[in-house]
Coordinates of C-alpha atoms in Angstrom, one line a residue:
Chain A
M1 CA 12.3 26.6 -11.0
S2 CA 16.5 26.3 -10.3
A3 CA 16.2 29.9 -10.3
R4 CA 14.9 30.1 -7.4
L5 CA 17.4 29.1 -5.3
P6 CA 21.0 31.2 -6.9
N7 CA 23.3 30.0 -3.9
H8 CA 23.0 26.7 -5.3
S9 CA 25.8 26.3 -7.0
L10 CA 25.7 24.6 -10.8
A11 CA 28.5 21.5 -9.4
V12 CA 25.6 20.8 -5.9
R13 CA 22.9 21.0 -8.3
R14 CA 24.1 18.5 -10.7
L15 CA 25.4 16.2 -7.6
L16 CA 21.8 15.8 -6.0
I17 CA 20.1 15.7 -9.4
L18 CA 22.6 12.8 -9.7
G19 CA 22.3 11.2 -6.6
A20 CA 18.7 11.3 -7.2
L21 CA 19.1 9.4 -9.9
V22 CA 21.4 6.5 -9.2
F23 CA 19.1 6.2 -6.5
I24 CA 15.8 5.9 -8.7
G25 CA 17.7 4.2 -11.2
F26 CA 19.1 0.9 -8.4
F27 CA 16.0 0.3 -6.8
L28 CA 13.0 1.2 -9.1
V29 CA 13.9 0.8 -12.9
L30 CA 17.1 -1.9 -12.7
P31 CA 14.2 -4.0 -11.0
L32 CA 11.8 -3.6 -13.6
V33 CA 14.4 -4.0 -16.6
A34 CA 15.3 -7.1 -15.4
V35 CA 11.6 -8.6 -15.4
F36 CA 11.5 -8.5 -18.7
A37 CA 15.3 -9.2 -19.7
E38 CA 14.6 -12.3 -17.3
A39 CA 11.8 -13.3 -19.1
L40 CA 13.4 -13.1 -23.0
S41 CA 16.6 -14.2 -21.7
K42 CA 16.1 -17.4 -23.8
G43 CA 14.3 -15.6 -26.7
F44 CA 10.6 -15.0 -27.3
A45 CA 9.6 -18.5 -28.1
T46 CA 10.4 -19.8 -24.5
Y47 CA 9.2 -16.9 -23.1
G48 CA 5.8 -17.9 -25.2
A49 CA 5.7 -21.4 -23.9
A50 CA 5.8 -19.9 -20.4
L51 CA 2.4 -17.8 -21.0
V52 CA 0.3 -20.5 -23.2
E53 CA 1.0 -23.3 -20.8
P54 CA -2.0 -24.6 -19.3
D55 CA -0.7 -24.1 -15.5
A56 CA -0.5 -20.0 -16.9
I57 CA -3.4 -19.9 -18.5
S58 CA -5.3 -21.2 -15.5
A59 CA -3.6 -18.2 -13.2
I60 CA -4.2 -15.6 -15.0
K61 CA -7.8 -17.4 -15.6
L62 CA -8.9 -17.1 -11.6
T63 CA -6.7 -13.8 -11.2
L64 CA -8.6 -12.4 -14.0
L65 CA -12.2 -13.7 -12.0
V66 CA -10.8 -12.8 -8.6
A67 CA -10.0 -9.3 -9.7
A68 CA -14.1 -9.0 -11.5
I69 CA -15.5 -9.9 -8.6
S70 CA -13.6 -8.4 -6.1
V71 CA -13.5 -4.9 -7.3
P72 CA -16.9 -4.5 -8.5
L73 CA -17.7 -5.4 -4.7
N74 CA -15.2 -2.9 -3.9
V75 CA -17.1 0.1 -6.0
V76 CA -19.8 -0.9 -4.5
F77 CA -18.8 -0.3 -1.1
G78 CA -16.9 2.5 -1.7
L79 CA -19.9 4.0 -2.6
C80 CA -22.0 3.1 0.2
A81 CA -19.1 4.4 2.5
A82 CA -18.8 7.9 0.5
W83 CA -22.5 8.7 0.4
A84 CA -23.3 7.8 3.5
I85 CA -20.1 9.2 5.5
A86 CA -20.0 12.0 2.4
K87 CA -23.8 13.3 2.8
F88 CA -24.6 13.0 6.4
D89 CA -23.8 14.3 9.5
F90 CA -23.8 11.5 11.9
R91 CA -21.6 10.8 15.3
G92 CA -18.5 8.2 15.2
K93 CA -17.7 9.7 11.6
S94 CA -14.1 9.9 12.4
V95 CA -14.6 6.1 14.3
L96 CA -16.1 4.8 11.3
V97 CA -13.4 6.4 8.5
T98 CA -10.4 4.9 11.0
L99 CA -12.0 1.3 10.5
I100 CA -12.6 1.5 6.9
D101 CA -8.7 2.5 6.4
L102 CA -7.8 -0.3 8.7
P103 CA -6.9 -3.1 6.6
F104 CA -3.9 -0.8 5.0
S105 CA -2.4 -1.2 8.8
I106 CA -2.4 -5.3 8.7
S107 CA -0.3 -7.3 6.9
P108 CA -1.1 -9.4 4.1
V109 CA -0.4 -12.8 6.5
V110 CA -2.3 -11.6 9.1
A111 CA -5.2 -10.6 6.7
G112 CA -5.1 -14.4 5.8
L113 CA -4.8 -15.8 8.3
V114 CA -8.2 -14.8 10.1
Y115 CA -9.8 -16.3 7.2
V116 CA -8.1 -19.2 7.9
L117 CA -9.3 -19.4 11.7
L118 CA -13.0 -18.5 10.9
F119 CA -13.1 -21.0 7.7
G120 CA -10.1 -23.8 7.9
A121 CA -10.6 -27.0 8.6
Q122 CA -9.3 -26.0 12.6
G123 CA -11.3 -22.9 12.0
W124 CA -14.8 -22.3 13.7
A125 CA -17.0 -22.7 10.7
G126 CA -14.4 -25.6 9.7
P127 CA -16.3 -28.4 10.9
W128 CA -20.1 -27.5 9.8
L129 CA -18.3 -26.8 6.3
I130 CA -16.8 -29.6 5.9
D131 CA -20.1 -31.5 7.1
H132 CA -22.0 -30.1 4.2
G133 CA -19.3 -30.3 1.5
V134 CA -18.8 -26.4 1.6
R135 CA -15.0 -25.7 0.7
I136 CA -13.8 -22.1 1.4
I137 CA -10.2 -22.6 2.3
F138 CA -8.2 -23.9 -0.2
A139 CA -10.7 -22.5 -3.0
V140 CA -11.6 -19.6 -4.8
P141 CA -14.0 -18.3 -2.1
S142 CA -11.0 -17.8 0.0
I143 CA -9.3 -15.9 -2.6
V144 CA -11.7 -14.0 -3.4
L145 CA -12.8 -12.9 0.2
A146 CA -8.8 -12.4 1.4
T147 CA -8.1 -10.1 -1.8
V148 CA -11.3 -8.2 -0.4
L149 CA -9.7 -7.6 2.8
V150 CA -6.6 -6.3 1.4
T151 CA -8.0 -4.1 -0.7
F152 CA -11.2 -2.9 1.1
P153 CA -10.0 0.6 1.2
F154 CA -8.6 1.6 -2.2
V155 CA -11.9 3.0 -3.6
A156 CA -13.7 4.2 -0.6
R157 CA -10.6 6.2 0.7
E158 CA -9.6 8.0 -3.0
L159 CA -14.4 8.9 -3.0
I160 CA -14.7 9.8 0.5
P161 CA -12.3 13.1 0.7
L162 CA -13.8 14.2 -3.2
M163 CA -17.6 14.0 -2.3
Q164 CA -16.9 15.5 1.1
E165 CA -15.5 18.4 -0.4
Q166 CA -17.6 18.7 -3.8
G167 CA -20.1 19.1 -0.2
R168 CA -24.4 18.4 -0.8
N169 CA -25.4 21.6 -3.0
D170 CA -25.6 20.0 -6.2
E171 CA -28.0 17.0 -4.9
E172 CA -29.9 18.9 -3.1
A173 CA -30.7 21.2 -5.8
A174 CA -31.8 18.3 -8.2
L175 CA -33.4 16.7 -5.6
A176 CA -35.6 19.8 -5.0
L177 CA -35.9 19.8 -8.5
G178 CA -37.8 16.4 -8.6
A179 CA -35.3 13.8 -9.1
S180 CA -35.5 10.7 -7.8
G181 CA -32.5 10.0 -5.0
F182 CA -31.1 6.9 -7.8
R183 CA -31.6 9.7 -10.4
T184 CA -29.8 12.1 -8.7
F185 CA -27.4 9.6 -7.7
L186 CA -26.5 8.5 -11.3
R187 CA -27.0 12.5 -12.5
V188 CA -25.4 14.5 -10.6
T189 CA -22.6 12.7 -8.5
L190 CA -21.2 10.1 -10.7
P191 CA -20.3 12.2 -13.0
N192 CA -18.7 14.7 -10.3
I193 CA -16.6 11.9 -9.0
R194 CA -15.9 9.8 -12.1
W195 CA -12.4 10.2 -12.1
G196 CA -11.6 10.1 -8.8
L197 CA -13.8 6.4 -9.1
L198 CA -11.4 5.4 -11.6
Y199 CA -8.0 6.4 -10.1
G200 CA -9.6 4.1 -7.3
V201 CA -10.6 1.7 -9.1
L202 CA -7.6 1.5 -11.2
L203 CA -5.6 1.2 -8.0
C204 CA -7.9 -1.4 -6.4
N205 CA -7.9 -4.0 -9.4
A206 CA -4.0 -3.2 -9.9
R207 CA -3.7 -4.6 -5.5
A208 CA -6.5 -7.4 -6.2
M209 CA -4.5 -8.6 -9.0
G210 CA -1.0 -9.0 -7.5
E211 CA -2.0 -9.4 -4.2
F212 CA 0.4 -12.7 -3.0
G213 CA 1.1 -12.6 0.9
A214 CA -3.3 -12.7 1.8
V215 CA -4.3 -15.1 -1.2
S216 CA -0.9 -17.3 -0.5
V217 CA -1.8 -18.2 2.9
V218 CA -5.7 -19.3 2.3
S219 CA -5.4 -20.5 -1.9
G220 CA -3.6 -23.9 -0.7
H221 CA -1.4 -23.5 -4.1
L222 CA -3.5 -26.4 -6.2
R223 CA -1.9 -25.5 -9.3
G224 CA -4.4 -25.2 -11.7
L225 CA -7.3 -24.9 -9.7
T226 CA -6.1 -22.5 -6.9
N227 CA -2.7 -20.6 -8.2
T228 CA -3.4 -16.7 -9.1
M229 CA -0.5 -15.4 -11.3
P230 CA 1.0 -14.0 -8.2
L231 CA 1.5 -18.0 -7.0
H232 CA 2.3 -19.1 -10.2
V233 CA 5.5 -16.9 -10.4
E234 CA 6.5 -17.8 -6.5
I235 CA 5.8 -21.9 -7.6
L236 CA 7.8 -21.4 -11.1
Y237 CA 10.7 -19.9 -9.2
N238 CA 10.5 -22.5 -6.6
E239 CA 11.6 -24.7 -8.9
Y240 CA 13.8 -23.1 -10.3
N241 CA 12.0 -22.3 -13.8
F242 CA 13.7 -18.9 -13.9
V243 CA 12.5 -18.3 -17.2
A244 CA 8.9 -19.3 -16.8
A245 CA 9.0 -17.7 -13.4
F246 CA 9.7 -14.3 -14.9
A247 CA 7.6 -14.5 -18.2
V248 CA 4.3 -14.7 -15.8
A249 CA 5.7 -11.9 -13.8
S250 CA 6.2 -9.8 -16.9
L251 CA 2.5 -10.1 -17.5
L252 CA 2.0 -8.3 -14.3
A253 CA 4.9 -6.0 -14.3
L254 CA 3.1 -4.9 -17.9
L255 CA -0.2 -4.4 -15.2
A256 CA 2.0 -2.4 -13.4
L257 CA 2.7 -0.2 -16.2
V258 CA -0.3 0.3 -17.8
T259 CA -1.7 1.3 -14.3
L260 CA 1.0 3.6 -14.1
V261 CA 0.2 5.4 -17.0
L262 CA -3.3 5.6 -17.1
K263 CA -2.9 6.8 -13.6
T264 CA -0.5 9.8 -14.5
S265 CA -2.3 10.5 -17.6
L266 CA -5.4 11.2 -15.2
E267 CA -3.5 12.9 -13.2
W268 CA -1.6 15.1 -15.7
K269 CA -5.2 15.7 -18.2
F270 CA -7.6 16.3 -15.5
G271 CA -5.6 17.3 -13.4
Y272 CA -6.7 14.8 -11.2
S273 CA -4.9 14.0 -7.8
H274 CA -4.8 11.5 -5.4
R275 CA -3.0 14.1 -3.2
S276 CA -5.3 16.8 -3.9
A277 CA -7.5 14.4 -3.2
R278 CA -10.3 17.6 -2.9
Chain B
M1 CA -1.6 2.5 -1.2
E2 CA -0.2 5.9 -1.4
I3 CA -3.6 7.3 -1.0
A4 CA -2.9 6.3 2.7
L5 CA -0.7 9.5 3.2
S6 CA -2.4 12.6 1.7
S7 CA -6.1 11.9 2.0
Q8 CA -5.8 10.8 5.6
L9 CA -4.4 14.3 6.3
Q10 CA -7.4 15.2 4.2
M11 CA -10.0 13.0 5.7
Q12 CA -8.7 14.2 9.2
A13 CA -9.4 17.6 8.2
V14 CA -12.9 16.8 7.0
I15 CA -13.9 15.2 9.2
E16 CA -13.3 18.1 12.2
R17 CA -14.9 20.1 10.3
P18 CA -17.2 22.4 12.3
R19 CA -20.6 20.8 12.1
R20 CA -22.2 23.8 10.7
R21 CA -25.6 22.0 10.4
R22 CA -27.7 21.2 13.5
R23 CA -29.2 17.7 13.8
S24 CA -32.9 19.3 13.7
R25 CA -32.2 20.5 10.4
K26 CA -32.4 17.1 8.5
S27 CA -30.9 17.2 4.6
I28 CA -33.4 16.4 2.2
I29 CA -30.7 13.7 0.5
P30 CA -32.2 10.5 1.2
G31 CA -30.2 7.0 0.8
F32 CA -28.5 7.3 4.6
G33 CA -30.3 4.1 6.0
L34 CA -29.5 2.0 3.0
T35 CA -26.5 3.4 2.8
M36 CA -25.1 3.2 5.8
G37 CA -26.9 0.3 6.8
F38 CA -24.8 -1.6 3.7
T39 CA -21.3 0.0 5.3
L40 CA -21.3 -1.2 8.4
A41 CA -22.3 -4.5 7.9
W42 CA -19.7 -5.1 4.7
L43 CA -17.3 -4.0 7.0
S44 CA -18.6 -6.3 9.8
L45 CA -18.6 -8.8 7.6
I46 CA -15.2 -8.3 6.2
V47 CA -12.8 -6.8 8.7
L48 CA -14.2 -7.0 12.3
I49 CA -15.9 -10.4 12.5
P50 CA -12.6 -11.8 10.9
L51 CA -10.2 -9.6 13.4
S52 CA -12.2 -10.3 16.2
A53 CA -11.6 -14.2 15.7
L54 CA -7.9 -13.4 15.5
F55 CA -8.1 -12.0 19.0
L56 CA -11.2 -14.1 20.3
R57 CA -8.7 -17.4 19.2
A58 CA -5.3 -15.2 21.1
A59 CA -7.5 -14.5 24.3
G60 CA -8.9 -18.9 24.2
L61 CA -4.8 -19.2 24.3
G62 CA -4.6 -17.9 28.1
W63 CA -1.5 -16.1 28.5
S64 CA 0.8 -18.6 29.4
E65 CA 0.4 -20.2 26.2
F66 CA 0.6 -16.9 24.6
L67 CA 3.7 -15.5 26.2
A68 CA 5.0 -19.0 24.7
V69 CA 4.2 -19.9 21.6
G70 CA 4.1 -15.9 20.6
F71 CA 7.3 -14.4 22.5
S72 CA 9.2 -17.3 21.6
E73 CA 13.2 -17.3 20.8
R74 CA 12.7 -17.8 16.8
A75 CA 9.3 -15.7 17.2
M76 CA 11.9 -13.2 18.9
A77 CA 14.9 -13.1 16.1
A78 CA 12.0 -13.0 13.7
Y79 CA 10.5 -9.7 15.7
R80 CA 14.3 -8.1 15.5
I81 CA 15.1 -8.7 12.3
S82 CA 11.4 -7.3 11.1
F83 CA 11.8 -4.0 13.3
G84 CA 15.6 -4.1 12.5
T85 CA 15.4 -4.1 8.8
V86 CA 12.2 -2.2 8.0
L87 CA 13.7 0.0 10.8
A88 CA 17.2 0.1 8.6
A89 CA 15.0 0.6 5.1
A90 CA 12.6 3.5 6.6
V91 CA 16.3 5.9 7.3
I92 CA 17.9 4.9 3.7
N93 CA 14.9 5.8 2.7
G94 CA 14.4 8.8 4.8
V95 CA 17.8 10.5 3.4
F96 CA 17.8 9.3 -0.4
G97 CA 13.5 9.9 -0.1
L98 CA 14.0 13.5 0.6
L99 CA 16.7 13.9 -1.5
T100 CA 14.4 12.3 -4.5
A101 CA 11.8 14.8 -3.4
W102 CA 13.9 17.7 -3.3
V103 CA 14.7 17.4 -6.7
F104 CA 12.0 16.9 -8.4
V105 CA 10.2 19.4 -6.5
R106 CA 13.4 21.7 -6.9
Y107 CA 15.5 21.2 -10.2
E108 CA 14.3 20.6 -14.4
F109 CA 16.0 18.5 -16.3
P110 CA 15.4 15.3 -18.9
G111 CA 12.9 13.0 -17.9
K112 CA 11.6 14.2 -15.0
R113 CA 8.0 13.6 -15.5
V114 CA 8.8 10.0 -16.3
L115 CA 10.9 9.7 -13.3
N116 CA 8.3 11.1 -11.0
A117 CA 5.9 9.1 -12.3
M118 CA 7.4 5.9 -11.7
V119 CA 8.1 6.0 -7.7
D120 CA 5.0 5.0 -7.5
L121 CA 5.6 1.6 -9.2
P122 CA 6.1 0.0 -6.0
F123 CA 2.1 0.8 -5.7
A124 CA 1.4 -0.5 -8.8
L125 CA 3.8 -3.7 -8.8
P126 CA 2.8 -7.1 -7.7
T127 CA 5.0 -7.8 -4.3
A128 CA 6.3 -11.4 -5.7
V129 CA 7.5 -9.5 -9.1
A130 CA 9.1 -6.6 -7.0
G131 CA 10.3 -10.2 -5.1
I132 CA 11.8 -12.0 -7.9
A133 CA 13.3 -9.2 -9.5
L134 CA 15.1 -7.6 -6.6
T135 CA 16.7 -11.5 -6.1
A136 CA 17.7 -11.4 -9.9
L137 CA 19.5 -8.4 -9.5
Y138 CA 21.2 -9.0 -6.1
S139 CA 22.1 -12.6 -5.7
P140 CA 25.9 -13.4 -6.6
N141 CA 25.7 -14.1 -9.8
G142 CA 23.1 -11.1 -10.8
W143 CA 23.3 -7.8 -12.3
V144 CA 24.6 -5.7 -9.1
G145 CA 25.3 -9.0 -6.7
R146 CA 28.1 -10.0 -9.3
F147 CA 30.1 -6.6 -8.0
L148 CA 29.7 -6.7 -4.5
E149 CA 30.7 -10.3 -4.3
P150 CA 34.4 -10.1 -4.5
L151 CA 34.2 -6.9 -2.1
G152 CA 32.8 -9.6 0.0
I153 CA 29.7 -8.0 0.3
K154 CA 26.5 -10.4 0.6
V155 CA 22.8 -9.1 -0.1
A156 CA 20.5 -11.4 -1.1
Y157 CA 19.7 -14.1 1.5
T158 CA 21.2 -11.7 4.4
P159 CA 19.1 -9.0 6.0
I160 CA 20.7 -6.5 3.7
G161 CA 18.6 -8.3 1.1
I162 CA 15.4 -8.0 3.0
T163 CA 16.4 -4.3 3.9
I164 CA 16.9 -3.3 0.0
A165 CA 13.8 -5.1 -0.7
L166 CA 11.6 -2.7 2.1
I167 CA 14.0 0.6 0.4
F168 CA 11.6 -0.8 -2.7
I169 CA 8.4 -0.7 -0.8
G170 CA 8.7 1.8 1.7
L171 CA 11.0 4.7 -1.1
P172 CA 6.9 6.0 -2.4
F173 CA 5.3 6.9 1.2
I174 CA 8.6 9.2 2.5
V175 CA 8.9 10.9 -1.6
R176 CA 4.2 11.5 -1.8
S177 CA 4.4 13.0 1.9
V178 CA 7.2 14.9 1.3
E179 CA 7.0 16.5 -2.0
P180 CA 3.9 18.4 -1.6
V181 CA 5.4 20.0 1.9
L182 CA 8.3 20.8 0.5
A183 CA 6.9 22.4 -3.2
D184 CA 4.7 25.0 -0.4
V185 CA 8.2 25.8 1.4
R186 CA 8.4 29.3 1.0
V187 CA 11.3 30.2 -1.2
D188 CA 11.3 34.3 -0.3
V189 CA 11.8 33.0 3.1
E190 CA 14.9 31.0 2.3
D191 CA 16.5 33.7 0.6
A192 CA 15.6 36.0 3.2
A193 CA 18.0 33.2 5.4
L194 CA 20.5 33.5 2.3
S195 CA 20.7 37.6 1.5
L196 CA 21.3 37.2 6.1
G197 CA 24.3 35.4 5.4
A198 CA 23.1 31.7 6.2
R199 CA 24.8 28.9 4.1
P200 CA 22.4 26.9 2.6
W201 CA 23.3 23.5 4.2
Q202 CA 22.2 26.1 7.4
V203 CA 19.1 27.4 5.2
F204 CA 18.4 23.9 4.9
A205 CA 19.2 22.8 8.0
R206 CA 17.1 25.8 10.3
V207 CA 14.4 26.7 8.0
I208 CA 13.4 23.7 5.3
L209 CA 13.3 21.0 7.1
P210 CA 11.9 21.9 10.5
A211 CA 9.2 22.9 7.8
I212 CA 8.9 19.5 6.2
M213 CA 9.9 17.2 8.9
P214 CA 6.1 16.5 9.8
A215 CA 5.7 15.6 6.2
L216 CA 8.8 13.3 6.1
L217 CA 7.8 11.6 9.8
T218 CA 4.9 10.7 8.6
G219 CA 6.5 9.3 6.0
F220 CA 8.5 7.6 7.8
A221 CA 5.8 5.7 10.2
L222 CA 4.0 4.8 6.8
A223 CA 6.9 2.8 5.8
L224 CA 7.5 1.2 9.1
A225 CA 3.4 0.6 8.9
R226 CA 4.2 -1.0 5.6
G227 CA 7.1 -2.1 6.5
I228 CA 6.5 -4.2 9.0
G229 CA 3.1 -6.5 7.6
E230 CA 5.7 -6.8 4.3
Y231 CA 5.9 -10.9 2.6
G232 CA 5.9 -10.9 -0.9
S233 CA 9.0 -8.5 -2.1
V234 CA 11.4 -9.9 1.1
I235 CA 10.8 -13.7 1.2
F236 CA 12.4 -14.3 -2.1
I237 CA 15.4 -12.1 -1.3
A238 CA 15.4 -12.9 2.7
G239 CA 17.0 -16.6 2.8
N240 CA 14.5 -17.2 5.0
M241 CA 16.7 -19.2 8.0
P242 CA 15.4 -19.0 11.5
F243 CA 17.2 -16.7 13.8
K244 CA 19.1 -15.1 11.0
S245 CA 16.6 -14.3 7.7
E246 CA 13.8 -14.9 8.9
I247 CA 11.0 -12.6 9.0
A248 CA 7.5 -12.6 11.1
P249 CA 4.6 -12.4 9.1
L250 CA 6.8 -15.1 7.3
L251 CA 6.9 -17.4 10.5
I252 CA 3.5 -16.7 10.8
V253 CA 2.9 -18.6 7.2
T254 CA 5.6 -21.3 8.7
Q255 CA 3.8 -22.0 11.7
L256 CA 0.5 -22.3 10.1
E257 CA 1.7 -24.9 7.4
Q258 CA 2.8 -26.9 10.3
Y259 CA -0.2 -27.2 11.3
D260 CA 0.3 -25.0 14.5
Y261 CA -2.1 -22.5 14.8
A262 CA -1.5 -21.3 18.6
A263 CA 1.5 -20.3 17.1
A264 CA 0.7 -18.7 14.1
T265 CA -2.4 -16.8 16.4
A266 CA 0.3 -15.2 18.6
I267 CA 2.6 -13.7 16.5
A268 CA 0.0 -12.6 14.5
T269 CA -1.4 -11.0 17.4
V270 CA 1.7 -9.3 18.3
M271 CA 2.5 -8.3 14.9
L272 CA -1.7 -7.0 14.4
L273 CA -1.0 -5.0 17.9
A274 CA 2.4 -3.4 16.4
S275 CA 0.2 -2.2 13.4
F276 CA -2.3 -0.9 15.5
A277 CA 0.7 1.3 17.3
M278 CA 1.5 2.4 14.3
L279 CA -1.8 3.7 13.1
L280 CA -2.1 5.3 16.2
V281 CA 1.6 7.0 15.8
I282 CA 0.9 8.3 12.7
N283 CA -2.5 9.4 13.7
G284 CA -0.7 11.6 16.5
I285 CA 2.1 12.9 14.3
Q286 CA -1.0 13.9 11.5
A287 CA -3.4 16.2 14.5
W288 CA 0.1 17.7 15.8
T289 CA 0.7 18.5 12.0
R290 CA -2.7 20.3 12.5
R291 CA -2.4 21.7 15.6
K292 CA 0.9 23.2 14.3
V293 CA -0.7 24.6 11.0
D294 CA -3.3 25.6 12.9
Q295 CA -1.0 28.3 14.7

């Protein structure tokens, strides 16, 4: 590769590589190292204690619960949207795709706010909900709703280009041979899109578990009740309990690393890449 | 998030694919009504109705109140800080992100694949984690901050800190949009220019830069769009002093915590309109890119 540019002197090349390495080192590697270094700065015992403390456990449980609800919802939506958009022609398709993409450009804070305006005590449905004893804001339902909103496009936009690229010949053949619609989806479409689906699920899950802004607005920060892991990190940090904050943060950083490793191995081993999202 | 860059291009291309099939030839594939119905219902429920609630609420304020609370002195300061830092971060990312993409595409060095995979870290790392990690690094007694402190450079709790967090958040957008385009730049054209006596920097400015400009601009715009709304990674390092280091998303949260729903709604509406404007810009750049490619 480097032989492509004979006129580039070795010195220039080394300087450019060094510049990029320093940049990546300062902005990507160092923050990641800092999380683990701070978490372990008082030894493993303190680290472990911060993770088994009841509020931390309940935050971990809530984060897993929220992801377990919102990721499958986005998978179902993503499959439906991709099926409708990729397998059929209709007017307004580009508008629909733009609308599906919309949540990516919304600030997480705004994503949380809209649900407060709908369901909060001052919101439209708020008084009715209070009368009927239904809690949405400052409770788990709003955390799930906010998470679903910020992760809304993840699976869909991974699948739409993929299924569009694959066309409808395979499905039409299966149907012509007498398979039912659902069977066709299960046996033909799903195997074709499995890596793309997994890819979307991975990224969706990482965002769902790590979402902070939107969840922070709707959760009310009730310790042990509506605290997800990122919110728990914030509370601990603001209480100057740095070691505990970084200990919980290190779990989230591990999640990020696992996500990156799986995502990268999907790209390497299966030749699947969102970039060529074929 | 990262899917943002590329598949947006792809989706556009796919959407604008000429309709081979006329409406008269019906597809034998079933399930259109079901999947389309669910898609529209879910989209309305989760995205469209809540967003309309925000706009209706803002409309309910009336013009004079909307302007008074949405463009108060404190709000204006927050917009200035938000847009200023995000622009600075995107410019810095434009330079170093391009450098990073260049090095990844053109050179071989040990650890390249791992580092390349690391570029997506900001997409995968929860923003709050990034926020406290950067604060720990750049606070006056942090690993990096302690060396900057004697030089009189304060990073944490200043707009510089906000910019650092936004560089972290925006970095992958630039690298990932430039990388594939840079890899496609034809080397024989460069060789031709070089053999005709062009200096390497001339080749870069006249041959390479024009070719990757649309991708660079797309990445730049995507980083801006993401950065304007960014909250989690910024609030820890920002210091959050009104008029000095308070970003607009934080001001929304602050107003909400003080039950000032009017101000929160108005500022959120301004931010949402800014996001829509960014979306239009991005789509514009991509339409322009497609026209360029078609020519």
